[in-house]
């Protein structure tokens, strides 16, 4: 698989009047990867997606999607794009099957091909039983799955998903994750936004963390965890005895609420030291996660 | 500001895909949709034509029911296009988020809005096509000249669709669409030479109607076709409608673009 970039952005900026929603961000999405945008609400993720999907014009900077500029060739880009919006905007005047066929028509796909594709896609998202059911009879999870199916009617090269699993139960989330990995295996490039850190850690080959319209960091989930946090974390109950004991042992720690966190290369060594000298009542060790990275970076950003 | 509003929009043939979507929804509920024009023509002709007509007798030498028949067509053209592109389009845009879904495909916002305008005009054509046999059965229109009402319905339909879409583009909510409906459409229904000639009123009414009320021109050309009684003034009426239609189609697309693309 070649590594030519699917999306290239540099100095990409979006301002609404005096409010800057996205500020001079730079990123590159390579072919065949799952690329994530992480960040709290209002970080600028959705605005970035809207610029990529040619819905919202950029204020400044450069942006190329699938080799074209969204400002000059939106139709050429959108023909090869599959979009899962954050908001459910299925057409309530049609059934599940009807929604897919109608959407396919917007891509100028002939009726016969569209009907066949619609049935295939309903099976792909496990909605074949709901083929002729009206949209308002579907559960939230079914609607999200149908939107995923709809985004695939034109067999897109690039899939853009804005919070694909928001508000879904664990089963529905897992189905969507599994399907996205399958699509990646078929050679599609996937870009998604999320504020679920476990989702990003599981799915993304690479990701960026955004806050206040800027990209804070970029890398693979494992790399980011290693770079910004460390390998393992020991969490121990916070009390004076533990604190003085930690200081005596020369262990660097951080207080988070009623717990004390120690980042370490070897949780076992730290845990042994604590058990032998400090007699804590509550302690746990775990591998460091993206959430630790996120809290560290977002926490720091909040103090500024 | 004015230059942006009049910028010529880049509409492609993909607009027909939007039109097609609305057609499918319409055809699926055809029983509900075909009934109103039928019954409306019947009600107007009986109540106003035969009822009031019995007292009025004739206007300008024309039996009253024959005088109002073209007005019924013109009013239907106005109502079907205007309400389709105000309440109908607003619901699709704001509540169903259909436009958002459409512009994620190769369709542009210009295509979407023009497709909606074409659809509004198509509703007018369908309405008139269903009403014509009823009017013919009452023997109040003459054929084949009255068949001109069908292309005229398309022109008038585009005009009122564009007028409606301009209001849809600037309305803050669904309720505020009641203002143009009651303050513009209702007076127009009464004061456009529909049920009585404008010459009965002080001349100022006539001037206002000719300059500001689009329905006046549509009623005039419809009446010339159904009587039939053509005069050269039809060219003025058609030109007035064509210019207004083209300008407002452009303006409505640009206003919608301003509303939806941020």
Tab-separated table of C-alpha atoms in Angstrom, chain A:
chain	number	residue	atom	x	y	z
A	1	UNK	CA	0.000	0.000	0.000
A	2	UNK	CA	1.364	3.388	-0.936
A	3	UNK	CA	1.766	6.069	1.673
A	4	UNK	CA	0.571	9.068	-0.321
A	5	UNK	CA	-1.382	11.365	1.992
A	6	UNK	CA	-5.170	11.253	1.866
A	7	UNK	CA	-5.558	14.502	3.778
A	8	UNK	CA	-2.941	17.206	4.108
A	9	UNK	CA	-3.598	20.305	6.192
A	10	UNK	CA	-1.242	23.133	7.053
A	11	UNK	CA	-2.059	26.344	8.863
A	12	UNK	CA	-5.698	25.313	8.629
A	13	UNK	CA	-7.795	27.938	10.366
A	14	UNK	CA	-11.499	28.558	10.840
A	15	UNK	CA	-12.823	31.717	12.409
A	16	UNK	CA	-16.446	32.695	13.024
A	17	UNK	CA	-16.253	36.471	13.298
A	18	UNK	CA	-13.746	37.065	16.077
A	19	UNK	CA	-14.014	33.536	17.521
A	20	UNK	CA	-11.317	31.232	16.254
A	21	UNK	CA	-12.645	27.654	16.262
A	22	UNK	CA	-9.617	26.039	14.655
A	23	UNK	CA	-6.234	27.724	14.806
A	24	UNK	CA	-3.516	26.964	12.274
A	25	UNK	CA	-3.512	23.191	12.641
A	26	UNK	CA	-1.224	20.920	10.659
A	27	UNK	CA	-1.780	17.201	10.163
A	28	UNK	CA	-1.431	14.499	7.563
A	29	UNK	CA	-3.621	11.426	7.178
A	30	UNK	CA	-2.007	8.528	5.332
A	31	UNK	CA	-3.716	6.014	3.133
A	32	UNK	CA	-5.276	3.031	4.892
A	33	UNK	CA	-4.921	4.231	8.464
A	34	UNK	CA	-7.484	4.977	11.142
A	35	UNK	CA	-6.750	8.506	12.269
A	36	UNK	CA	-8.368	10.012	15.340
A	37	UNK	CA	-9.157	13.510	16.542
A	38	UNK	CA	-9.462	13.548	20.307
A	39	UNK	CA	-10.461	16.383	22.501
A	40	UNK	CA	-13.080	17.808	24.832
A	41	UNK	CA	-16.268	19.380	23.486
A	42	UNK	CA	-15.556	22.637	21.725
A	43	UNK	CA	-11.975	21.675	20.893
A	44	UNK	CA	-12.573	22.253	17.168
A	45	UNK	CA	-12.902	18.616	16.080
A	46	UNK	CA	-16.290	18.939	14.375
A	47	UNK	CA	-15.277	22.187	12.678
A	48	UNK	CA	-12.221	20.404	11.293
A	49	UNK	CA	-14.420	17.564	10.008
A	50	UNK	CA	-16.732	20.088	8.337
A	51	UNK	CA	-13.814	21.658	6.511
A	52	UNK	CA	-12.586	18.235	5.358
A	53	UNK	CA	-16.046	17.250	4.136
A	54	UNK	CA	-16.353	20.478	2.078
A	55	UNK	CA	-19.339	21.684	4.079
A	56	UNK	CA	-17.667	24.609	5.795
A	57	UNK	CA	-15.165	26.804	3.913
A	58	UNK	CA	-11.835	27.383	5.658
A	59	UNK	CA	-10.782	30.863	6.706
A	60	UNK	CA	-7.112	30.369	5.844
A	61	UNK	CA	-4.372	27.809	5.412
A	62	UNK	CA	-4.116	24.954	2.950
A	63	UNK	CA	-6.134	21.768	2.824
A	64	UNK	CA	-6.044	18.924	0.329
A	65	UNK	CA	-8.422	15.996	0.543
A	66	UNK	CA	-7.930	13.019	-1.809
A	67	UNK	CA	-5.696	15.221	-3.913
A	68	UNK	CA	-8.211	18.054	-4.346
A	69	UNK	CA	-8.850	21.398	-2.713
A	70	UNK	CA	-12.283	21.537	-0.989
A	71	UNK	CA	-12.603	25.188	-2.012
A	72	UNK	CA	-12.393	24.436	-5.735
A	73	UNK	CA	-13.403	20.790	-6.265
A	74	UNK	CA	-15.953	19.887	-3.581
A	75	UNK	CA	-18.032	17.576	-5.795
A	76	UNK	CA	-14.959	15.538	-6.827
A	77	UNK	CA	-13.982	15.079	-3.173
A	78	UNK	CA	-17.483	14.365	-1.905
A	79	UNK	CA	-18.014	11.686	-4.576
A	80	UNK	CA	-15.275	9.614	-2.892
A	81	UNK	CA	-16.159	10.485	0.693
A	82	UNK	CA	-18.369	8.698	3.203
A	83	UNK	CA	-19.633	10.912	6.021
A	84	UNK	CA	-21.120	9.891	9.361
A	85	UNK	CA	-22.293	13.140	10.960
A	86	UNK	CA	-22.605	13.671	14.680
A	87	UNK	CA	-26.273	14.470	14.310
A	88	UNK	CA	-28.677	11.820	13.098
A	89	UNK	CA	-30.047	13.155	9.824
A	90	UNK	CA	-31.680	10.107	8.254
A	91	UNK	CA	-34.629	10.874	5.995
A	92	UNK	CA	-37.818	10.213	8.004
A	93	UNK	CA	-39.895	9.963	4.824
A	94	UNK	CA	-38.218	6.670	3.867
A	95	UNK	CA	-37.626	3.191	5.254
A	96	UNK	CA	-34.133	1.893	6.049
A	97	UNK	CA	-33.748	0.488	2.550
A	98	UNK	CA	-35.323	3.607	1.057
A	99	UNK	CA	-32.868	5.833	2.891
A	100	UNK	CA	-29.904	4.040	1.359
A	101	UNK	CA	-31.367	3.986	-2.158
A	102	UNK	CA	-32.321	7.670	-1.989
A	103	UNK	CA	-28.880	8.593	-0.718
A	104	UNK	CA	-27.260	6.552	-3.494
A	105	UNK	CA	-29.241	8.603	-6.015
A	106	UNK	CA	-27.495	11.753	-4.787
A	107	UNK	CA	-24.281	10.068	-5.977
A	108	UNK	CA	-25.858	9.346	-9.385
A	109	UNK	CA	-25.733	5.610	-8.713
A	110	UNK	CA	-28.234	3.830	-11.018
A	111	UNK	CA	-31.388	2.489	-9.366
A	112	UNK	CA	-30.633	-1.252	-9.809
A	113	UNK	CA	-27.114	-0.973	-8.467
A	114	UNK	CA	-28.360	1.194	-5.606
A	115	UNK	CA	-30.992	-1.330	-4.525
A	116	UNK	CA	-28.498	-4.169	-4.546
A	117	UNK	CA	-25.914	-2.146	-2.655
A	118	UNK	CA	-28.549	-1.119	-0.096
A	119	UNK	CA	-29.335	-4.749	0.728
A	120	UNK	CA	-25.643	-5.607	1.022
A	121	UNK	CA	-25.053	-2.709	3.372
A	122	UNK	CA	-28.074	-3.500	5.524
A	123	UNK	CA	-26.561	-6.948	6.036
A	124	UNK	CA	-23.163	-5.408	6.743
A	125	UNK	CA	-24.559	-3.407	9.680
A	126	UNK	CA	-26.926	-6.244	10.687
A	127	UNK	CA	-30.126	-4.386	9.873
A	128	UNK	CA	-31.492	-6.720	7.192
A	129	UNK	CA	-34.486	-7.471	9.429
A	130	UNK	CA	-35.343	-3.781	9.509
A	131	UNK	CA	-35.194	-3.364	5.735
A	132	UNK	CA	-38.734	-1.986	5.319
A	133	UNK	CA	-39.095	-0.365	8.713
A	134	UNK	CA	-39.607	3.401	9.103
A	135	UNK	CA	-36.751	5.387	10.650
A	136	UNK	CA	-38.705	6.500	13.718
A	137	UNK	CA	-39.156	2.852	14.720
A	138	UNK	CA	-35.385	2.335	15.094
A	139	UNK	CA	-33.395	2.508	18.324
A	140	UNK	CA	-30.523	4.959	18.665
A	141	UNK	CA	-27.959	2.254	17.992
A	142	UNK	CA	-29.789	1.075	14.873
A	143	UNK	CA	-29.904	4.632	13.553
A	144	UNK	CA	-26.149	5.018	14.001
A	145	UNK	CA	-25.582	1.736	12.189
A	146	UNK	CA	-27.854	2.814	9.361
A	147	UNK	CA	-25.937	6.084	9.076
A	148	UNK	CA	-22.717	4.071	8.821
A	149	UNK	CA	-24.309	1.987	6.053
A	150	UNK	CA	-25.467	5.173	4.326
A	151	UNK	CA	-21.923	6.553	4.393
A	152	UNK	CA	-20.816	3.481	2.444
A	153	UNK	CA	-23.292	3.596	-0.468
A	154	UNK	CA	-20.751	5.214	-2.802
A	155	UNK	CA	-17.976	2.783	-1.781
A	156	UNK	CA	-15.883	5.681	-0.451
A	157	UNK	CA	-12.081	5.778	-0.279
A	158	UNK	CA	-12.183	7.967	2.802
A	159	UNK	CA	-14.619	7.642	5.684
A	160	UNK	CA	-15.159	10.608	8.009
A	161	UNK	CA	-16.947	9.853	11.270
A	162	UNK	CA	-17.882	12.527	13.792
A	163	UNK	CA	-18.468	10.855	17.186
A	164	UNK	CA	-19.611	7.575	15.596
A	165	UNK	CA	-20.505	5.821	18.850
A	166	UNK	CA	-21.890	8.689	20.896
A	167	UNK	CA	-24.645	7.545	23.227
A	168	UNK	CA	-24.466	3.873	22.195
A	169	UNK	CA	-24.575	0.820	24.420
A	170	UNK	CA	-21.450	-1.402	24.611
A	171	UNK	CA	-22.781	-3.958	22.112
A	172	UNK	CA	-23.526	-1.350	19.492
A	173	UNK	CA	-20.143	0.318	20.061
A	174	UNK	CA	-18.325	-2.964	19.591
A	175	UNK	CA	-20.197	-3.704	16.378
A	176	UNK	CA	-19.262	-0.308	14.958
A	177	UNK	CA	-15.619	-0.746	15.991
A	178	UNK	CA	-15.466	-4.157	14.417
A	179	UNK	CA	-17.001	-2.855	11.201
A	180	UNK	CA	-14.557	0.044	11.044
A	181	UNK	CA	-11.613	-2.366	11.357
A	182	UNK	CA	-13.116	-4.467	8.599
A	183	UNK	CA	-13.391	-1.378	6.395
A	184	UNK	CA	-9.783	-0.519	7.148
A	185	UNK	CA	-8.812	-4.049	6.116
A	186	UNK	CA	-10.608	-3.388	2.812
A	187	UNK	CA	-8.168	-0.542	2.247
A	188	UNK	CA	-10.303	2.416	3.246
A	189	UNK	CA	-8.892	5.338	5.168
A	190	UNK	CA	-10.874	6.245	8.277
A	191	UNK	CA	-10.868	9.565	10.117
A	192	UNK	CA	-12.897	9.840	13.288
A	193	UNK	CA	-13.459	12.200	16.172
A	194	UNK	CA	-14.242	10.987	19.632
A	195	UNK	CA	-14.018	11.962	23.231
A	196	UNK	CA	-14.011	8.348	24.326
A	197	UNK	CA	-10.378	7.630	25.051
A	198	UNK	CA	-10.772	3.864	25.084
A	199	UNK	CA	-12.306	4.089	21.612
A	200	UNK	CA	-9.344	6.078	20.334
A	201	UNK	CA	-6.846	3.732	21.995
A	202	UNK	CA	-8.466	0.645	20.499
A	203	UNK	CA	-9.086	1.916	17.004
A	204	UNK	CA	-6.619	4.546	15.985
A	205	UNK	CA	-3.275	3.917	14.347
A	206	UNK	CA	-2.448	7.548	14.936
A	207	UNK	CA	-4.259	10.394	16.556
A	208	UNK	CA	-4.053	14.029	17.502
A	209	UNK	CA	-5.310	15.563	20.721
A	210	UNK	CA	-7.002	18.915	20.211
A	211	UNK	CA	-7.922	21.574	22.703
A	212	UNK	CA	-9.070	25.170	22.172
A	213	UNK	CA	-8.740	24.888	18.404
A	214	UNK	CA	-5.127	23.731	18.422
A	215	UNK	CA	-3.434	20.354	18.131
A	216	UNK	CA	-1.547	19.601	21.331
A	217	UNK	CA	0.145	16.335	20.319
A	218	UNK	CA	0.241	13.776	17.558
A	219	UNK	CA	1.308	10.136	17.530
A	220	UNK	CA	0.198	6.554	17.942
A	221	UNK	CA	-1.677	5.793	21.185
A	222	UNK	CA	1.153	3.676	22.632
A	223	UNK	CA	3.778	6.205	21.653
A	224	UNK	CA	1.844	9.059	23.266
A	225	UNK	CA	1.345	7.131	26.475
A	226	UNK	CA	5.040	6.333	26.657
A	227	UNK	CA	6.129	9.843	25.746
A	228	UNK	CA	3.825	11.788	28.026
A	229	UNK	CA	3.104	9.486	30.935
A	230	UNK	CA	5.232	6.406	31.198
A	231	UNK	CA	4.623	2.714	31.215
A	232	UNK	CA	2.781	1.932	34.404
A	233	UNK	CA	0.880	3.685	37.125
A	234	UNK	CA	0.497	2.910	40.806
A	235	UNK	CA	-2.448	4.518	42.516
A	236	UNK	CA	-2.407	4.577	46.263
A	237	UNK	CA	-4.700	5.972	48.897
A	238	UNK	CA	-3.790	9.458	50.049
A	239	UNK	CA	-2.938	9.929	53.710
A	240	UNK	CA	-0.149	11.610	55.638
A	241	UNK	CA	1.588	8.361	56.387
A	242	UNK	CA	1.753	7.383	52.714
A	243	UNK	CA	2.845	10.853	51.640
A	244	UNK	CA	5.731	11.107	54.071
A	245	UNK	CA	6.719	7.540	53.287
A	246	UNK	CA	6.815	8.292	49.538
A	247	UNK	CA	8.899	11.395	50.139
A	248	UNK	CA	11.317	9.425	52.313
A	249	UNK	CA	11.683	6.764	49.604
A	250	UNK	CA	12.351	9.496	47.025
A	251	UNK	CA	9.476	8.453	44.772
A	252	UNK	CA	7.999	11.173	42.555
A	253	UNK	CA	4.213	11.304	42.894
A	254	UNK	CA	1.219	13.393	41.960
A	255	UNK	CA	-1.877	13.994	44.055
A	256	UNK	CA	-5.164	13.478	42.205
A	257	UNK	CA	-8.141	13.958	44.520
A	258	UNK	CA	-8.102	11.383	47.313
A	259	UNK	CA	-5.509	9.240	45.546
A	260	UNK	CA	-1.796	9.567	44.921
A	261	UNK	CA	-0.442	8.568	41.509
A	262	UNK	CA	3.035	7.305	40.844
A	263	UNK	CA	4.202	6.939	37.272
A	264	UNK	CA	6.879	4.340	36.901
A	265	UNK	CA	8.706	1.995	34.606
A	266	UNK	CA	8.160	-0.828	37.076
A	267	UNK	CA	4.958	-0.854	39.076
A	268	UNK	CA	6.060	-3.960	40.892
A	269	UNK	CA	9.089	-2.284	42.474
A	270	UNK	CA	7.103	0.724	43.592
A	271	UNK	CA	4.317	-1.467	44.949
A	272	UNK	CA	6.804	-3.560	46.925
A	273	UNK	CA	8.438	-0.467	48.428
A	274	UNK	CA	5.030	0.860	49.428
A	275	UNK	CA	3.863	-2.431	50.955
A	276	UNK	CA	7.027	-2.903	52.909
A	277	UNK	CA	7.344	0.618	54.286
A	278	UNK	CA	4.052	2.466	54.166
A	279	UNK	CA	1.285	-0.067	54.884
A	280	UNK	CA	-1.325	1.445	52.516
A	281	UNK	CA	-4.862	0.067	52.785
A	282	UNK	CA	-5.805	0.669	49.165
A	283	UNK	CA	-3.495	0.371	46.197
A	284	UNK	CA	-3.725	-0.616	42.566
A	285	UNK	CA	-1.338	-0.891	39.691
A	286	UNK	CA	-2.279	-0.539	36.046
A	287	UNK	CA	-0.744	0.222	32.680
A	288	UNK	CA	-0.775	3.889	31.704
A	289	UNK	CA	-3.516	4.806	29.239
A	290	UNK	CA	-4.437	7.506	26.811
A	291	UNK	CA	-6.659	8.933	29.492
A	292	UNK	CA	-3.596	9.717	31.579
A	293	UNK	CA	-2.071	11.512	28.585
A	294	UNK	CA	-5.270	13.378	27.969
A	295	UNK	CA	-5.736	14.495	31.565
A	296	UNK	CA	-2.140	15.526	31.802
A	297	UNK	CA	-2.315	17.642	28.649
A	298	UNK	CA	-5.835	18.967	29.031
A	299	UNK	CA	-5.244	19.619	32.739
A	300	UNK	CA	-2.179	21.641	31.956
A	301	UNK	CA	-4.040	23.541	29.276
A	302	UNK	CA	-6.784	24.458	31.731
A	303	UNK	CA	-4.329	26.076	34.129
A	304	UNK	CA	-3.052	28.431	31.431
